[in-house]
């Protein structure tokens, strides 16, 4: 079983969600944002759309890659619970030092993301590792040997 995005097993709902985002964006802002910008934002302009990630399956592991520019390792959390891998990051806005001068325009803002993936049963949960290098987060999920399926057991039926 391959890694699957938690809660989105049907591609129809992903397409429907994008269409609804575009429709609400047009209705609320008058602009068609299409696929180029997040259609909806949360508090302080934080994106609420799914953070894009690449998933690579190798012979020995699954590798999840995500861009995380400006994030430090302490800004990112990787948690494993009940077969669900959750990756989240939160970067707060940097306050400008007013001694340098008055801020005329601020385009860098608060950012956060959360992604969850349902893992197959055949992974080594205790060996999952994450690293952040040059703004790219890499989470390595080692594969385990699949457990053999138990053979059916025949139950003897006796007369009462």
Short mmCIF file of C-alpha atoms in Angstrom, two decimals:
data_model
loop_
_atom_site.label_atom_id
_atom_site.label_comp_id
_atom_site.label_asym_id
_atom_site.label_seq_id
_atom_site.Cartn_x
_atom_site.Cartn_y
_atom_site.Cartn_z
CA UNK A 1 0.00 0.00 0.00
CA UNK A 2 1.41 3.38 -0.96
CA UNK A 3 1.41 6.51 1.15
CA UNK A 4 -1.89 8.35 0.84
CA UNK A 5 -2.93 11.87 1.69
CA UNK A 6 -5.21 11.68 4.72
CA UNK A 7 -8.81 12.44 3.84
CA UNK A 8 -8.38 12.85 0.08
CA UNK A 9 -8.59 9.42 -1.49
CA UNK A 10 -11.04 10.56 -4.17
CA UNK A 11 -9.56 12.92 -6.79
CA UNK A 12 -13.04 14.33 -7.47
CA UNK A 13 -13.12 16.07 -4.10
CA UNK A 14 -9.73 17.72 -4.70
CA UNK A 15 -11.01 19.15 -7.99
CA UNK A 16 -14.29 20.15 -6.37
CA UNK A 17 -12.46 21.89 -3.51
CA UNK A 18 -10.35 23.92 -5.97
CA UNK A 19 -13.49 24.88 -7.93
CA UNK A 20 -15.26 25.98 -4.74
CA UNK A 21 -12.21 28.00 -3.65
CA UNK A 22 -12.15 29.77 -7.01
CA UNK A 23 -15.91 30.46 -6.89
CA UNK A 24 -15.78 31.92 -3.38
CA UNK A 25 -12.70 33.96 -4.27
CA UNK A 26 -14.46 35.47 -7.28
CA UNK A 27 -17.56 36.21 -5.21
CA UNK A 28 -15.70 37.74 -2.27
CA UNK A 29 -12.85 39.58 -3.99
CA UNK A 30 -14.00 39.98 -7.58
CA UNK A 31 -10.77 38.35 -8.79
CA UNK A 32 -10.21 34.91 -10.29
CA UNK A 33 -7.11 33.64 -8.55
CA UNK A 34 -7.01 30.35 -10.44
CA UNK A 35 -4.23 28.01 -9.41
CA UNK A 36 -1.59 30.72 -9.06
CA UNK A 37 -2.41 32.02 -5.59
CA UNK A 38 -4.09 30.63 -2.48
CA UNK A 39 -7.81 31.26 -2.86
CA UNK A 40 -8.51 31.74 0.82
CA UNK A 41 -6.42 33.09 3.63
CA UNK A 42 -6.61 32.80 7.38
CA UNK A 43 -5.63 35.21 10.16
CA UNK A 44 -2.99 37.79 9.23
CA UNK A 45 -3.01 36.60 5.62
CA UNK A 46 -1.72 33.10 6.41
CA UNK A 47 -2.36 30.60 3.64
CA UNK A 48 -4.91 27.92 4.45
CA UNK A 49 -4.39 25.84 1.31
CA UNK A 50 -2.44 22.59 1.32
CA UNK A 51 1.32 23.00 1.44
CA UNK A 52 2.76 21.36 -1.70
CA UNK A 53 4.88 18.28 -1.05
CA UNK A 54 6.65 15.70 -3.19
CA UNK A 55 6.53 12.04 -2.17
CA UNK A 56 9.16 9.70 -3.56
CA UNK A 57 9.04 5.94 -3.01
CA UNK A 58 12.40 4.17 -3.03
CA UNK A 59 13.18 0.52 -2.42
CA UNK A 60 13.81 1.18 1.29
CA UNK A 61 11.75 4.24 2.24
CA UNK A 62 9.26 6.96 1.43
CA UNK A 63 10.79 10.43 1.13
CA UNK A 64 8.58 13.48 1.63
CA UNK A 65 9.99 16.80 0.43
CA UNK A 66 8.51 20.24 1.10
CA UNK A 67 9.80 23.74 0.52
CA UNK A 68 10.15 25.59 3.81
CA UNK A 69 12.12 28.77 3.04
CA UNK A 70 12.78 30.90 6.08
CA UNK A 71 11.74 28.16 8.50
CA UNK A 72 14.13 26.92 11.16
CA UNK A 73 14.02 23.37 12.57
CA UNK A 74 12.29 24.73 15.70
CA UNK A 75 9.48 26.14 13.49
CA UNK A 76 8.61 22.66 12.14
CA UNK A 77 6.88 19.76 13.87
CA UNK A 78 6.73 16.16 12.61
CA UNK A 79 4.46 13.86 14.63
CA UNK A 80 3.40 10.25 14.27
CA UNK A 81 0.21 8.98 15.91
CA UNK A 82 -1.99 6.00 15.12
CA UNK A 83 -0.64 5.52 11.60
CA UNK A 84 -0.99 9.21 10.74
CA UNK A 85 2.10 11.31 9.96
CA UNK A 86 1.46 15.02 10.54
CA UNK A 87 3.91 17.65 9.32
CA UNK A 88 3.33 21.25 10.36
CA UNK A 89 5.23 24.49 10.36
CA UNK A 90 4.63 27.92 11.82
CA UNK A 91 6.71 31.01 11.14
CA UNK A 92 5.77 34.21 12.93
CA UNK A 93 6.17 37.69 11.55
CA UNK A 94 9.46 39.38 12.27
CA UNK A 95 9.05 42.75 13.93
CA UNK A 96 11.12 45.41 12.23
CA UNK A 97 13.58 47.36 14.29
CA UNK A 98 12.25 50.92 14.15
CA UNK A 99 15.79 52.24 14.71
CA UNK A 100 16.54 51.29 11.09
CA UNK A 101 13.69 53.46 9.82
CA UNK A 102 9.95 53.44 9.26
CA UNK A 103 8.49 50.38 7.52
CA UNK A 104 6.65 51.68 4.46
CA UNK A 105 5.42 48.34 3.14
CA UNK A 106 5.41 44.84 4.65
CA UNK A 107 4.99 41.85 2.33
CA UNK A 108 6.56 39.15 4.50
CA UNK A 109 4.01 37.80 6.92
CA UNK A 110 2.98 34.99 9.26
CA UNK A 111 2.90 31.59 7.56
CA UNK A 112 1.77 28.18 8.72
CA UNK A 113 0.96 24.82 7.17
CA UNK A 114 -0.21 21.38 8.26
CA UNK A 115 -0.29 18.19 6.20
CA UNK A 116 -1.28 14.70 7.33
CA UNK A 117 -0.60 11.42 5.59
CA UNK A 118 -1.99 7.98 6.35
CA UNK A 119 0.96 5.59 6.42
CA UNK A 120 0.85 1.97 5.37
CA UNK A 121 1.23 -0.59 8.15
CA UNK A 122 4.62 -1.71 6.83
CA UNK A 123 6.76 1.26 7.95
CA UNK A 124 9.27 1.59 10.77
CA UNK A 125 7.55 4.29 12.81
CA UNK A 126 10.39 4.50 15.36
CA UNK A 127 12.96 5.26 12.62
CA UNK A 128 11.21 8.19 10.93
CA UNK A 129 13.66 11.09 10.56
CA UNK A 130 13.34 14.69 9.37
CA UNK A 131 15.95 17.20 8.26
CA UNK A 132 15.89 20.77 7.00
CA UNK A 133 18.57 21.79 4.53
CA UNK A 134 18.66 25.08 2.59
CA UNK A 135 14.93 25.65 3.01
CA UNK A 136 13.86 22.14 1.97
CA UNK A 137 12.31 19.80 4.53
CA UNK A 138 12.94 16.09 3.97
CA UNK A 139 11.09 13.45 6.01
CA UNK A 140 12.33 9.88 5.59
CA UNK A 141 9.86 7.10 6.43
CA UNK A 142 11.72 3.74 6.28
CA UNK A 143 9.81 0.74 5.01
CA UNK A 144 9.49 -2.45 7.03
CA UNK A 145 8.99 -5.97 5.77
CA UNK A 146 5.26 -6.51 5.35
CA UNK A 147 3.79 -8.78 7.98
CA UNK A 148 2.63 -12.10 6.53
CA UNK A 149 -1.11 -12.45 6.47
CA UNK A 150 -2.32 -15.12 8.87
CA UNK A 151 -3.65 -18.26 7.25
CA UNK A 152 -7.37 -18.84 7.64
CA UNK A 153 -8.12 -21.09 10.57
CA UNK A 154 -10.79 -23.69 10.20
CA UNK A 155 -13.10 -24.03 13.20
CA UNK A 156 -14.52 -27.47 13.83
CA UNK A 157 -18.29 -27.49 14.14
CA UNK A 158 -19.58 -30.05 16.65
CA UNK A 159 -23.06 -31.33 17.32
CA UNK A 160 -24.73 -29.99 20.44
#
